[in-house]
PDB file of C-alpha atoms in Angstrom:
ATOM      1  CA  MET A  13      86.343 108.377  62.504  1.00 51.00           C
ATOM      2  CA  LYS A  14      82.676 108.326  63.453  1.00 65.00           C
ATOM      3  CA  ASP A  15      82.796 105.502  65.996  1.00 80.00           C
ATOM      4  CA  GLN A  16      82.718 106.697  69.618  1.00 84.00           C
ATOM      5  CA  ASP A  17      84.975 103.875  70.848  1.00 85.00           C
ATOM      6  CA  MET A  18      87.591 104.536  68.186  1.00 86.00           C
ATOM      7  CA  LEU A  19      87.613 108.280  68.859  1.00 87.00           C
ATOM      8  CA  SER A  20      87.582 108.106  72.649  1.00 89.00           C
ATOM      9  CA  GLY A  21      90.146 105.289  72.647  1.00 91.00           C
ATOM     10  CA  SER A  22      92.466 107.264  70.377  1.00 93.00           C
ATOM     11  CA  LEU A  23      92.151 110.340  72.589  1.00 93.00           C
ATOM     12  CA  LEU A  24      92.898 108.253  75.694  1.00 95.00           C
ATOM     13  CA  ILE A  25      95.997 106.813  74.024  1.00 96.00           C
ATOM     14  CA  ILE A  26      97.267 110.278  73.083  1.00 96.00           C
ATOM     15  CA  PHE A  27      96.529 111.626  76.570  1.00 94.00           C
ATOM     16  CA  ALA A  28      98.262 108.644  78.189  1.00 95.00           C
ATOM     17  CA  ILE A  29     101.393 109.058  76.064  1.00 95.00           C
ATOM     18  CA  VAL A  30     101.595 112.808  76.765  1.00 95.00           C
ATOM     19  CA  GLY A  31     100.912 112.230  80.479  1.00 93.00           C
ATOM     20  CA  TYR A  32     103.486 109.452  80.711  1.00 91.00           C
ATOM     21  CA  ALA A  33     106.088 111.700  79.058  1.00 91.00           C
ATOM     22  CA  ALA A  34     105.248 114.535  81.478  1.00 89.00           C
ATOM     23  CA  ALA A  35     105.369 112.193  84.488  1.00 86.00           C
ATOM     24  CA  SER A  36     108.807 110.968  83.503  1.00 84.00           C
ATOM     25  CA  GLN A  37     110.039 114.564  83.819  1.00 85.00           C
ATOM     26  CA  LEU A  38     109.075 114.791  87.519  1.00 77.00           C
ATOM     27  CA  GLU A  39     111.923 115.415  89.929  1.00 73.00           C
ATOM     28  CA  ASN A  40     112.879 112.335  91.904  1.00 67.00           C
ATOM     29  CA  LEU A  41     112.496 113.026  95.634  1.00 63.00           C
ATOM     30  CA  ALA A  42     112.119 109.324  96.575  1.00 56.00           C
ATOM     31  CA  VAL A  43     110.877 109.698 100.165  1.00 58.00           C
ATOM     32  CA  ALA A  44     109.105 106.364 100.464  1.00 58.00           C
ATOM     33  CA  GLY A  45     111.380 104.448  98.106  1.00 64.00           C
ATOM     34  CA  LEU A  46     109.268 105.299  95.071  1.00 66.00           C
ATOM     35  CA  SER A  47     109.908 108.124  92.661  1.00 73.00           C
ATOM     36  CA  ALA A  48     107.395 110.924  92.181  1.00 73.00           C
ATOM     37  CA  ALA A  49     106.669 109.532  88.716  1.00 77.00           C
ATOM     38  CA  PHE A  50     105.651 106.071  89.945  1.00 80.00           C
ATOM     39  CA  TYR A  51     101.914 106.580  90.602  1.00 82.00           C
ATOM     40  CA  PRO A  52     101.296 108.842  87.598  1.00 87.00           C
ATOM     41  CA  SER A  53     103.145 106.353  85.375  1.00 88.00           C
ATOM     42  CA  VAL A  54     101.006 103.486  86.656  1.00 89.00           C
ATOM     43  CA  LEU A  55      97.818 105.480  86.083  1.00 92.00           C
ATOM     44  CA  PHE A  56      98.851 106.552  82.576  1.00 94.00           C
ATOM     45  CA  THR A  57      99.731 102.952  81.743  1.00 94.00           C
ATOM     46  CA  ILE A  58      96.260 101.845  82.851  1.00 95.00           C
ATOM     47  CA  LEU A  59      94.768 104.691  80.801  1.00 96.00           C
ATOM     48  CA  LEU A  60      96.786 103.557  77.760  1.00 96.00           C
ATOM     49  CA  LEU A  61      95.492  99.990  78.163  1.00 97.00           C
ATOM     50  CA  CYS A  62      91.908 101.278  78.418  1.00 96.00           C
ATOM     51  CA  GLY A  63      92.412 103.331  75.248  1.00 95.00           C
ATOM     52  CA  LEU A  64      93.838 100.347  73.389  1.00 96.00           C
ATOM     53  CA  SER A  65      90.892  98.245  74.552  1.00 95.00           C
ATOM     54  CA  LEU A  66      88.408 100.821  73.255  1.00 92.00           C
ATOM     55  CA  VAL A  67      90.165 101.053  69.884  1.00 92.00           C
ATOM     56  CA  TYR A  68      90.194  97.251  69.615  1.00 92.00           C
ATOM     57  CA  GLN A  69      86.479  97.044  70.424  1.00 89.00           C
ATOM     58  CA  GLY A  70      85.734  99.743  67.854  1.00 86.00           C
ATOM     59  CA  MET A  71      87.743  97.925  65.193  1.00 87.00           C
ATOM     60  CA  LYS A  72      86.074  94.553  65.684  1.00 87.00           C
ATOM     61  CA  ARG A  73      82.527  95.939  65.875  1.00 82.00           C
ATOM     62  CA  LYS A  74      80.664  95.681  62.580  1.00 80.00           C
ATOM     63  CA  GLU A  75      78.157  98.434  63.311  1.00 81.00           C
ATOM     64  CA  LYS A  76      79.704 101.738  64.300  1.00 76.00           C
ATOM     65  CA  VAL A  77      78.254 103.628  67.265  1.00 75.00           C
ATOM     66  CA  ALA A  78      77.782 107.304  66.476  1.00 75.00           C
ATOM     67  CA  LEU A  79      79.201 109.984  68.723  1.00 72.00           C
ATOM     68  CA  PRO A  80      76.653 111.340  71.212  1.00 74.00           C
ATOM     69  CA  VAL A  81      75.455 114.911  70.881  1.00 77.00           C
ATOM     70  CA  PHE A  82      77.667 117.158  72.981  1.00 76.00           C
ATOM     71  CA  GLN A  83      75.767 119.204  75.559  1.00 75.00           C
ATOM     72  CA  TRP A  84      77.473 122.591  75.394  1.00 78.00           C
ATOM     73  CA  GLY A  85      75.046 124.058  77.933  1.00 82.00           C
ATOM     74  CA  LYS A  86      76.584 121.948  80.702  1.00 80.00           C
ATOM     75  CA  LEU A  87      80.202 122.694  79.820  1.00 85.00           C
ATOM     76  CA  LEU A  88      80.333 126.297  81.090  1.00 90.00           C
ATOM     77  CA  PRO A  89      78.772 125.556  84.515  1.00 91.00           C
ATOM     78  CA  VAL A  90      81.167 122.633  85.044  1.00 90.00           C
ATOM     79  CA  VAL A  91      84.185 124.750  84.032  1.00 92.00           C
ATOM     80  CA  ILE A  92      83.042 127.469  86.450  1.00 93.00           C
ATOM     81  CA  ALA A  93      82.543 124.883  89.225  1.00 93.00           C
ATOM     82  CA  LEU A  94      86.025 123.519  88.552  1.00 94.00           C
ATOM     83  CA  ALA A  95      87.557 127.020  88.691  1.00 95.00           C
ATOM     84  CA  VAL A  96      85.785 127.719  91.995  1.00 95.00           C
ATOM     85  CA  TYR A  97      87.010 124.336  93.278  1.00 95.00           C
ATOM     86  CA  VAL A  98      90.641 125.164  92.471  1.00 93.00           C
ATOM     87  CA  PHE A  99      90.258 128.595  94.098  1.00 94.00           C
ATOM     88  CA  LEU A 100      88.641 127.197  97.262  1.00 94.00           C
ATOM     89  CA  LEU A 101      91.216 124.425  97.728  1.00 91.00           C
ATOM     90  CA  GLU A 102      93.679 126.866  99.235  1.00 90.00           C
ATOM     91  CA  TYR A 103      91.182 128.477 101.590  1.00 92.00           C
ATOM     92  CA  ILE A 104      88.943 125.700 102.892  1.00 94.00           C
ATOM     93  CA  GLY A 105      91.021 122.594 102.166  1.00 91.00           C
ATOM     94  CA  PHE A 106      90.627 119.449 100.131  1.00 91.00           C
ATOM     95  CA  ILE A 107      87.732 117.759 101.906  1.00 94.00           C
ATOM     96  CA  ALA A 108      85.340 120.722 102.062  1.00 95.00           C
ATOM     97  CA  SER A 109      86.102 122.040  98.566  1.00 95.00           C
ATOM     98  CA  THR A 110      85.811 118.552  97.042  1.00 95.00           C
ATOM     99  CA  MET A 111      82.455 118.043  98.736  1.00 96.00           C
ATOM    100  CA  LEU A 112      81.190 121.348  97.325  1.00 95.00           C
ATOM    101  CA  PHE A 113      82.543 120.606  93.838  1.00 95.00           C
ATOM    102  CA  LEU A 114      80.995 117.130  93.723  1.00 96.00           C
ATOM    103  CA  LEU A 115      77.678 118.481  94.988  1.00 95.00           C
ATOM    104  CA  GLY A 116      77.676 121.187  92.314  1.00 93.00           C
ATOM    105  CA  ALA A 117      78.768 118.866  89.503  1.00 93.00           C
ATOM    106  CA  MET A 118      76.166 116.266  90.406  1.00 94.00           C
ATOM    107  CA  TYR A 119      73.468 118.938  90.518  1.00 94.00           C
ATOM    108  CA  ILE A 120      74.558 120.327  87.130  1.00 90.00           C
ATOM    109  CA  PHE A 121      74.306 116.845  85.612  1.00 88.00           C
ATOM    110  CA  GLY A 122      70.777 116.359  86.894  1.00 89.00           C
ATOM    111  CA  GLU A 123      70.998 114.557  90.230  1.00 92.00           C
ATOM    112  CA  ARG A 124      68.192 115.767  92.504  1.00 94.00           C
ATOM    113  CA  ARG A 125      67.910 113.068  95.191  1.00 95.00           C
ATOM    114  CA  ARG A 126      69.005 114.709  98.451  1.00 95.00           C
ATOM    115  CA  LYS A 127      70.419 111.562 100.018  1.00 95.00           C
ATOM    116  CA  ILE A 128      72.671 110.994  96.998  1.00 95.00           C
ATOM    117  CA  LEU A 129      73.639 114.692  96.818  1.00 95.00           C
ATOM    118  CA  VAL A 130      74.858 114.475 100.424  1.00 95.00           C
ATOM    119  CA  ALA A 131      76.214 110.922 100.667  1.00 96.00           C
ATOM    120  CA  VAL A 132      78.325 110.754  97.507  1.00 96.00           C
ATOM    121  CA  PRO A 133      80.338 113.959  98.050  1.00 95.00           C
ATOM    122  CA  VAL A 134      80.928 113.211 101.743  1.00 96.00           C
ATOM    123  CA  VAL A 135      81.971 109.579 101.269  1.00 96.00           C
ATOM    124  CA  THR A 136      84.029 110.259  98.128  1.00 95.00           C
ATOM    125  CA  SER A 137      85.903 113.196  99.657  1.00 94.00           C
ATOM    126  CA  LEU A 138      86.751 111.310 102.841  1.00 94.00           C
ATOM    127  CA  VAL A 139      87.777 108.099 101.074  1.00 94.00           C
ATOM    128  CA  VAL A 140      90.001 109.921  98.563  1.00 92.00           C
ATOM    129  CA  TYR A 141      91.547 112.074 101.300  1.00 91.00           C
ATOM    130  CA  TYR A 142      92.399 109.154 103.565  1.00 91.00           C
ATOM    131  CA  LEU A 143      93.526 106.979 100.658  1.00 89.00           C
ATOM    132  CA  PHE A 144      96.006 109.613  99.512  1.00 84.00           C
ATOM    133  CA  SER A 145      97.115 110.846 102.939  1.00 84.00           C
ATOM    134  CA  LYS A 146      97.378 107.467 104.713  1.00 83.00           C
ATOM    135  CA  ALA A 147      97.906 104.818 102.034  1.00 81.00           C
ATOM    136  CA  PHE A 148      99.927 106.815  99.502  1.00 75.00           C
ATOM    137  CA  MET A 149     101.389 109.276 102.028  1.00 76.00           C
ATOM    138  CA  ILE A 150     100.667 112.214  99.716  1.00 76.00           C
ATOM    139  CA  VAL A 151      99.895 115.504 101.448  1.00 75.00           C
ATOM    140  CA  LEU A 152      96.686 117.131 100.206  1.00 71.00           C
ATOM    141  CA  PRO A 153      95.644 120.721 100.962  1.00 68.00           C
TER     142      PRO A 153
END
């Protein structure tokens, strides 16, 4: 399977099925009338549909699109940034640690514009925090 859509779509389908199975095992604490598995199940269903769409596009395309060259040099710094993010979550909270992680990840992937390096982490962290804490009523660290 040399087509990037076929491969990535297949991986998304597998991930969605495994995630959906894991979400169905969550304990039901229905506080707001919805089970703990509701949001993950919705997200894994959307992921499954995206995977199916990619596989379909790959099947109907006459010319296959080769897989891009993987940049191993960026993997280790991102894994380290993610580990630091998980560690810092407990100590400085969701908003601050997410801002630092996004700043570091964007820098690793080549973003150098200062306005973007400040605006995106700040806006993203605040929007995600308030979306989860107010709209979904999910407590974040």
